[in-house]
Amino acid sequence: MYFSEAILKKKNTIKYDTFWYTIGTISNSATSVLLMLFVTRILGVYEAGIFSISYSIAQLMLTVGWFSTRSFQVSDINEEFKFNDYLSFKIILSIISIIGGIIYSLILGNDGYELLVTILCCFLNLGDIFADLCSARLQQLDKLFIAGISYFLRAVGYIFVFFVTLVISKSLAISILLAFLYSIFELFIFDRSIIKNLNCRLDIGTYFNFRNILRLLFACFPLFISSFITNFIVNIPKNAIEIAFTQDVQAYYNIILMPSSLVNMFNMFIFVPLFTKIARTWNVGNFSKFFKLLFSLILLLLLISSVILIGCFILGIPFLELLYAVDLGEYKNAFMILICAGCLTGLNSILSYVFTVIRKQKIVLLAYIFGLIAAQVSINPLIQNLELLGASIDYLLGIGTIALFMVISLFIVLRKKNIK
């Protein structure tokens, strides 16, 4: 296609990459907030509760579909694996993610309508799974701005489709289905044509090299488990709320939790464009520059987090009340705890990538296992005594445990390398 050829010829810079990736990430990040907003406003709090737990299950299964291959693929500077290896792996993971979503929903006791919504949300994930694959390839070839454009086109498009369908049909299931169809359409028209042009010398057809798929599985497994556990930690309070409280309470918790995930997304669209530079600095053995770059990123993260915390303390709850038309005054403390957890999640994401670059993924795995244990052991007494506040504390406890373990481990690893 002429359009794909023209966009590939566009000269890009770090600023251009950052601009479009920022636009794309903001659009993509806004989807969960806006979908929840539309459901709450149009269908009510009860339907919002059903959607929130179904969407949460789907997001957990999304980590299965992603399998944390992006960090590995971006840092695969020497093309250890072909694009087709990653593509084949994603196809298998997509099928597993849908089956996993069904099983998870049934374990929580969901059937009928709730199960249907969960299944549709899992299908909606397919767009994100394959967009992640294409985005990683584009970043690997210093074309990150195209990934940002793709995110923007897909997110804005299916948000619009979802909203219009929900207004007209008043059906959550139909709205999710049509949003899914648009998402796949965008990937086929835009991303597929771009990737085909980038891989004109490769066999773009789908093939299954099971030896390479197994190698990818083992290489990315520690990072996948880390990502899966992170999302499972997010879901631990939601699962407890689903069992112990009503769908209304589920909706309130997800409303105050939503900005926490956006904080991490906001941090990532600033730092992701620099990930390739971090990998190259390490790979050429410039450890001193690597440390300085990492230290600068963490300082910037602390600065951004401080601004976010102050802003959320002053404006967070009033803004959410205005946005969702619900009373959240009693949940301010829980909200601020969740925002703190969101800031720490940003740090965990950066450190996870760093450990991937230096090929120490097992450290990340251990960190997340300890975080999971801390959150799971604490959830019942916390939620029984403090309800939603306890759920928020439990989430912070899990994320904080991960951050502490990784910071200490990174210090030990860098000290062994004599990096100053």
Coordinates of C-alpha atoms in Angstrom, one line a residue:
M1 CA 0.0 0.0 0.0
Y2 CA 1.2 3.5 -0.8
F3 CA 0.3 4.8 2.6
S4 CA 2.5 2.2 4.4
E5 CA 5.4 2.9 2.1
A6 CA 5.1 6.6 2.6
I7 CA 5.0 6.3 6.4
L8 CA 8.0 4.0 6.5
K9 CA 10.1 6.6 4.5
K10 CA 9.3 9.2 7.2
K11 CA 12.5 10.2 9.0
N12 CA 12.1 9.9 12.8
T13 CA 13.9 11.2 15.8
I14 CA 13.6 10.5 19.5
K15 CA 11.3 13.5 19.8
Y16 CA 9.1 12.2 17.0
D17 CA 9.0 8.7 18.4
T18 CA 8.2 10.1 21.9
F19 CA 5.4 12.4 20.5
W20 CA 3.6 9.7 18.6
Y21 CA 4.2 6.9 21.2
T22 CA 2.8 9.3 23.8
I23 CA -0.3 10.0 21.8
G24 CA -0.8 6.3 21.1
T25 CA -0.2 5.3 24.7
I26 CA -2.5 8.0 26.1
S27 CA -5.2 6.8 23.6
N28 CA -4.6 3.2 24.5
S29 CA -4.5 3.9 28.3
A30 CA -7.8 5.9 28.1
T31 CA -9.7 2.9 26.8
S32 CA -10.2 1.2 30.1
V33 CA -11.2 4.5 31.8
L34 CA -13.6 5.5 29.0
L35 CA -15.2 2.0 28.6
M36 CA -15.9 1.9 32.3
L37 CA -17.2 5.5 32.2
F38 CA -19.6 4.7 29.4
V39 CA -20.9 1.6 31.0
T40 CA -21.4 3.3 34.4
R41 CA -23.1 6.4 32.9
I42 CA -25.3 4.5 30.3
L43 CA -26.1 1.2 32.0
G44 CA -25.6 1.9 35.7
V45 CA -23.3 0.8 38.5
Y46 CA -24.5 -2.8 38.6
E47 CA -23.6 -3.4 34.9
A48 CA -20.4 -1.5 35.5
G49 CA -19.6 -4.0 38.3
I50 CA -20.1 -6.9 35.9
F51 CA -18.0 -5.2 33.2
S52 CA -15.2 -4.4 35.6
I53 CA -14.7 -8.0 36.9
S54 CA -15.0 -9.4 33.4
Y55 CA -12.5 -6.8 32.1
S56 CA -10.2 -7.5 34.9
I57 CA -10.2 -11.2 34.1
A58 CA -9.5 -10.4 30.5
Q59 CA -6.6 -8.1 31.5
L60 CA -5.1 -10.9 33.5
M61 CA -5.4 -13.2 30.4
L62 CA -3.9 -10.4 28.3
T63 CA -0.6 -11.0 30.2
V64 CA -0.8 -14.6 28.9
G65 CA -1.2 -13.3 25.3
W66 CA 1.6 -10.8 25.7
F67 CA 3.8 -13.3 27.6
S68 CA 6.3 -10.4 28.1
T69 CA 7.8 -11.0 24.7
R70 CA 8.0 -7.3 23.9
S71 CA 10.9 -6.5 26.2
F72 CA 12.8 -9.6 24.9
Q73 CA 11.9 -8.8 21.2
V74 CA 13.0 -5.2 21.5
S75 CA 16.3 -6.1 23.1
D76 CA 16.8 -8.9 20.5
I77 CA 19.1 -6.6 18.6
N78 CA 21.0 -9.4 16.8
E79 CA 17.7 -11.1 15.5
E80 CA 18.1 -14.3 17.5
F81 CA 14.5 -15.0 16.6
K82 CA 12.6 -14.2 13.4
F83 CA 9.5 -12.1 13.4
N84 CA 7.6 -15.3 12.4
D85 CA 8.7 -17.0 15.6
Y86 CA 7.2 -14.3 17.7
L87 CA 4.0 -14.3 15.5
S88 CA 3.6 -18.1 15.8
F89 CA 4.0 -17.9 19.5
K90 CA 1.4 -15.1 19.8
I91 CA -1.2 -17.2 17.9
I92 CA -0.8 -20.1 20.4
L93 CA -0.9 -17.7 23.3
S94 CA -4.1 -16.0 22.0
I95 CA -5.9 -19.3 22.1
I96 CA -4.6 -20.2 25.6
S97 CA -5.7 -16.7 26.9
I98 CA -9.3 -17.2 25.8
I99 CA -9.5 -20.7 27.3
G100 CA -7.9 -19.4 30.5
G101 CA -10.4 -16.5 30.7
I102 CA -13.3 -19.0 30.5
I103 CA -11.8 -21.2 33.2
Y104 CA -11.0 -18.3 35.5
S105 CA -14.5 -16.9 35.2
L106 CA -16.1 -20.3 36.0
I107 CA -13.9 -20.6 39.1
L108 CA -15.3 -17.3 40.4
G109 CA -18.7 -18.7 40.0
N110 CA -19.6 -16.6 36.9
D111 CA -22.0 -18.1 34.4
G112 CA -24.5 -17.0 31.8
Y113 CA -24.3 -13.3 31.1
E114 CA -21.2 -12.6 33.2
L115 CA -19.4 -15.5 31.5
L116 CA -20.4 -14.2 28.0
V117 CA -19.1 -10.7 28.8
T118 CA -15.8 -12.2 30.1
I119 CA -15.4 -14.2 26.9
L120 CA -16.0 -11.2 24.7
C121 CA -13.5 -9.1 26.7
C122 CA -10.9 -11.8 26.1
F123 CA -11.6 -11.7 22.4
L124 CA -11.2 -7.9 22.6
N125 CA -7.7 -8.6 23.9
L126 CA -6.6 -10.1 20.6
G127 CA -6.1 -6.7 19.1
D128 CA -3.8 -5.8 22.0
I129 CA -1.9 -9.0 21.7
F130 CA -1.0 -8.6 18.1
A131 CA -0.5 -4.9 18.3
D132 CA 2.1 -5.6 21.0
L133 CA 3.9 -7.9 18.5
C134 CA 3.9 -5.3 15.8
S135 CA 4.9 -2.5 18.1
A136 CA 7.9 -4.4 19.4
R137 CA 9.1 -5.1 15.8
L138 CA 8.7 -1.4 14.9
Q139 CA 10.6 -0.3 18.0
Q140 CA 13.3 -2.8 17.3
L141 CA 13.8 -1.1 13.9
D142 CA 13.7 2.4 15.3
K143 CA 10.1 3.0 14.0
L144 CA 8.4 3.4 17.3
F145 CA 6.3 6.4 16.1
I146 CA 4.4 4.1 13.7
A147 CA 3.4 1.9 16.7
G148 CA 2.1 5.1 18.3
I149 CA 0.0 5.9 15.3
S150 CA -1.4 2.4 15.2
Y151 CA -2.3 2.6 18.9
F152 CA -4.1 5.9 18.3
L153 CA -6.1 4.6 15.3
R154 CA -7.1 1.4 17.0
A155 CA -8.0 2.8 20.4
V156 CA -9.9 5.9 19.2
G157 CA -11.7 3.8 16.7
Y158 CA -13.0 1.0 19.0
I159 CA -13.8 3.5 21.8
F160 CA -16.0 5.3 19.3
V161 CA -17.6 2.1 18.1
F162 CA -18.2 0.9 21.6
F163 CA -19.8 4.2 22.7
V164 CA -22.1 4.5 19.7
T165 CA -23.2 0.9 19.9
L166 CA -23.8 1.1 23.7
V167 CA -26.0 4.3 23.2
I168 CA -28.0 2.7 20.5
S169 CA -28.4 -0.9 21.6
K170 CA -28.0 -0.6 25.4
S171 CA -26.2 -3.9 25.1
L172 CA -22.8 -4.4 26.7
A173 CA -22.2 -7.7 24.8
I174 CA -23.0 -6.3 21.4
S175 CA -20.8 -3.2 22.1
I176 CA -17.8 -5.3 23.0
L177 CA -18.3 -7.5 20.0
L178 CA -18.3 -4.6 17.5
A179 CA -15.3 -3.0 19.2
F180 CA -13.4 -6.3 18.8
L181 CA -14.3 -6.4 15.1
Y182 CA -13.1 -2.9 14.5
S183 CA -9.8 -3.6 16.4
I184 CA -9.1 -6.6 14.2
F185 CA -10.0 -4.6 11.1
E186 CA -7.5 -1.8 12.0
L187 CA -4.7 -4.4 12.6
F188 CA -5.3 -6.0 9.3
I189 CA -5.5 -2.8 7.3
F190 CA -2.7 -0.8 9.0
D191 CA -0.3 -3.0 11.0
R192 CA -0.3 -5.9 8.6
S193 CA 0.7 -3.7 5.6
I194 CA 3.4 -2.0 7.6
I195 CA 4.9 -5.2 8.8
K196 CA 4.8 -6.8 5.4
N197 CA 6.8 -3.9 4.0
L198 CA 9.3 -4.1 6.8
N199 CA 9.8 -7.9 6.3
C200 CA 9.8 -8.0 2.5
R201 CA 12.8 -10.3 2.5
L202 CA 11.4 -12.6 5.1
D203 CA 8.8 -15.3 5.0
I204 CA 5.9 -13.4 6.4
G205 CA 3.6 -16.4 6.2
T206 CA 2.7 -18.0 9.5
Y207 CA 4.7 -21.1 10.3
F208 CA 5.4 -22.9 13.5
N209 CA 9.0 -23.6 14.4
F210 CA 8.3 -25.4 17.6
R211 CA 11.9 -25.5 18.6
N212 CA 12.2 -21.7 18.5
I213 CA 8.7 -21.3 20.2
L214 CA 10.0 -23.4 23.1
R215 CA 13.1 -21.4 23.3
L216 CA 11.1 -18.2 23.4
L217 CA 8.8 -19.7 26.0
F218 CA 11.7 -20.5 28.3
A219 CA 13.5 -17.2 27.6
C220 CA 10.4 -15.1 28.4
F221 CA 8.8 -17.3 31.1
P222 CA 10.4 -15.5 34.1
L223 CA 9.2 -12.1 32.8
F224 CA 5.8 -13.5 31.9
I225 CA 5.3 -14.9 35.4
S226 CA 6.3 -11.6 36.8
S227 CA 3.8 -9.8 34.6
F228 CA 1.1 -12.4 35.4
I229 CA 1.7 -12.2 39.1
T230 CA 1.5 -8.3 38.9
N231 CA -1.9 -8.5 37.4
F232 CA -2.9 -11.4 39.7
I233 CA -1.9 -9.1 42.6
V234 CA -4.2 -6.5 41.1
N235 CA -7.0 -9.1 40.9
I236 CA -6.6 -10.5 44.4
P237 CA -8.7 -7.7 46.0
K238 CA -11.1 -7.8 43.1
N239 CA -11.6 -11.6 43.6
A240 CA -12.2 -11.1 47.3
I241 CA -14.7 -8.3 46.6
E242 CA -16.5 -10.4 44.0
I243 CA -17.0 -13.2 46.6
A244 CA -17.8 -11.0 49.7
F245 CA -19.6 -7.9 48.4
T246 CA -22.0 -6.7 45.7
Q247 CA -21.3 -5.7 42.1
D248 CA -21.8 -2.1 43.2
V249 CA -18.8 -2.3 45.6
Q250 CA -16.8 -3.9 42.7
A251 CA -17.6 -0.9 40.5
Y252 CA -16.5 1.6 43.2
Y253 CA -13.2 -0.2 43.8
N254 CA -12.4 -0.4 40.1
I255 CA -13.2 3.3 39.6
I256 CA -10.7 4.4 42.3
L257 CA -8.2 1.8 41.0
M258 CA -8.3 3.0 37.4
P259 CA -6.1 6.1 37.8
S260 CA -3.4 3.9 39.4
S261 CA -3.0 1.9 36.2
L262 CA -2.9 5.2 34.2
V263 CA 0.0 6.4 36.3
N264 CA 2.1 3.4 35.2
M265 CA 1.0 3.9 31.6
F266 CA 1.9 7.6 31.8
N267 CA 5.4 6.8 33.1
M268 CA 5.9 4.1 30.5
F269 CA 5.2 6.3 27.4
I270 CA 8.0 8.5 28.7
F271 CA 10.5 5.7 29.4
V272 CA 9.7 3.1 26.7
P273 CA 11.4 5.2 23.8
L274 CA 14.6 5.0 25.8
F275 CA 14.6 1.2 26.3
T276 CA 16.4 0.5 23.1
K277 CA 19.2 2.9 24.1
I278 CA 19.5 1.1 27.5
A279 CA 19.9 -2.2 25.7
R280 CA 22.5 -1.0 23.3
T281 CA 24.5 0.7 26.0
W282 CA 24.7 -2.5 28.0
N283 CA 25.4 -4.7 24.9
V284 CA 28.5 -2.6 24.0
G285 CA 29.8 -2.9 27.5
N286 CA 29.5 0.8 28.4
F287 CA 28.5 0.0 32.0
S288 CA 29.2 3.4 33.4
K289 CA 26.9 5.1 30.9
F290 CA 24.3 2.4 31.5
F291 CA 24.3 3.2 35.2
K292 CA 24.1 6.9 34.6
L293 CA 21.2 6.5 32.2
L294 CA 19.4 4.2 34.7
F295 CA 19.9 6.6 37.6
S296 CA 18.6 9.5 35.5
L297 CA 15.4 7.5 34.6
I298 CA 14.7 6.6 38.3
L299 CA 15.2 10.3 39.3
L300 CA 12.8 11.4 36.6
L301 CA 10.3 8.7 37.7
L302 CA 10.5 10.0 41.3
L303 CA 9.9 13.6 40.1
I304 CA 6.9 12.6 38.0
S305 CA 5.4 10.5 40.8
S306 CA 5.7 13.3 43.2
V307 CA 3.7 15.6 40.9
I308 CA 1.1 12.9 40.3
L309 CA 0.6 12.3 44.0
I310 CA 0.1 16.0 44.8
G311 CA -2.3 16.4 41.9
C312 CA -4.3 13.3 42.8
F313 CA -4.5 14.3 46.5
I314 CA -6.1 17.7 45.5
L315 CA -8.1 16.8 42.4
G316 CA -8.4 13.0 42.2
I317 CA -11.6 12.2 44.0
P318 CA -13.6 15.3 42.9
F319 CA -12.6 14.6 39.3
L320 CA -13.7 10.9 39.5
E321 CA -17.0 11.9 41.2
L322 CA -17.7 14.4 38.4
L323 CA -16.7 11.9 35.7
Y324 CA -18.6 8.9 37.0
A325 CA -21.4 10.6 38.8
V326 CA -21.0 8.6 42.0
D327 CA -20.1 9.5 45.6
L328 CA -16.5 8.5 46.4
G329 CA -15.7 10.8 49.4
E330 CA -15.2 7.9 51.8
Y331 CA -12.7 6.3 49.6
K332 CA -10.0 9.0 49.4
N333 CA -7.5 7.2 51.6
A334 CA -7.9 4.0 49.6
F335 CA -7.5 6.0 46.4
M336 CA -4.2 7.7 47.5
I337 CA -2.8 4.3 48.5
L338 CA -3.6 2.9 45.1
I339 CA -1.9 5.9 43.4
C340 CA 1.2 5.2 45.4
A341 CA 1.1 1.6 44.2
G342 CA 0.8 2.9 40.6
C343 CA 3.9 4.9 41.0
L344 CA 5.8 1.9 42.4
T345 CA 4.5 -0.2 39.5
G346 CA 6.2 2.2 37.1
L347 CA 9.5 1.6 38.9
N348 CA 8.9 -2.2 38.8
S349 CA 8.4 -2.0 35.0
I350 CA 11.7 -0.1 34.4
L351 CA 13.6 -2.5 36.7
S352 CA 12.0 -5.5 35.0
Y353 CA 13.2 -4.3 31.6
V354 CA 16.7 -3.6 33.0
F355 CA 17.0 -7.2 34.3
T356 CA 15.8 -8.4 30.9
V357 CA 18.6 -6.4 29.2
I358 CA 21.3 -7.9 31.5
R359 CA 19.6 -11.3 31.2
K360 CA 18.8 -11.7 34.9
Q361 CA 15.1 -12.5 34.4
K362 CA 15.1 -15.0 37.3
I363 CA 15.6 -12.1 39.8
V364 CA 12.4 -10.5 38.5
L365 CA 10.6 -13.9 38.9
L366 CA 11.7 -14.2 42.5
A367 CA 10.6 -10.6 43.3
Y368 CA 7.1 -11.2 41.9
I369 CA 6.7 -14.5 43.7
F370 CA 7.5 -12.8 47.0
G371 CA 5.0 -10.0 46.1
L372 CA 2.3 -12.5 45.4
I373 CA 2.8 -14.3 48.7
A374 CA 2.7 -11.1 50.6
A375 CA -0.6 -10.0 48.9
Q376 CA -2.3 -13.3 49.1
V377 CA -1.5 -14.0 52.8
S378 CA -2.7 -10.5 53.8
I379 CA -5.9 -10.1 51.7
N380 CA -8.5 -11.9 54.0
P381 CA -7.7 -10.1 57.3
L382 CA -7.3 -6.8 55.5
I383 CA -10.6 -6.9 53.5
Q384 CA -12.6 -8.3 56.5
N385 CA -11.5 -5.5 58.8
L386 CA -11.0 -2.6 56.4
E387 CA -13.0 -3.5 53.4
L388 CA -12.0 -1.3 50.3
L389 CA -9.2 0.4 52.3
G390 CA -7.9 -3.1 53.1
A391 CA -8.0 -4.0 49.4
S392 CA -6.0 -1.0 48.6
I393 CA -3.4 -1.7 51.3
D394 CA -3.1 -5.3 50.1
Y395 CA -2.3 -4.1 46.5
L396 CA 0.3 -1.6 47.8
L397 CA 1.9 -4.3 50.0
G398 CA 2.3 -6.7 47.0
I399 CA 3.8 -4.1 44.7
G400 CA 6.0 -2.6 47.4
T401 CA 7.5 -6.0 48.2
I402 CA 8.4 -6.4 44.5
A403 CA 10.0 -3.0 44.3
L404 CA 12.1 -3.5 47.4
F405 CA 13.4 -6.9 46.3
M406 CA 14.4 -5.7 42.8
V407 CA 16.1 -2.5 44.0
I408 CA 18.2 -4.5 46.5
S409 CA 19.0 -7.2 43.8
L410 CA 20.0 -4.6 41.2
F411 CA 22.3 -2.9 43.6
I412 CA 24.0 -6.3 44.3
V413 CA 24.3 -7.2 40.6
L414 CA 25.8 -3.8 39.6
R415 CA 28.2 -3.9 42.5
K416 CA 29.5 -7.3 41.3
K417 CA 30.1 -5.6 37.9
N418 CA 32.0 -2.8 39.6
I419 CA 29.7 -0.2 38.0
K420 CA 30.1 3.2 39.6

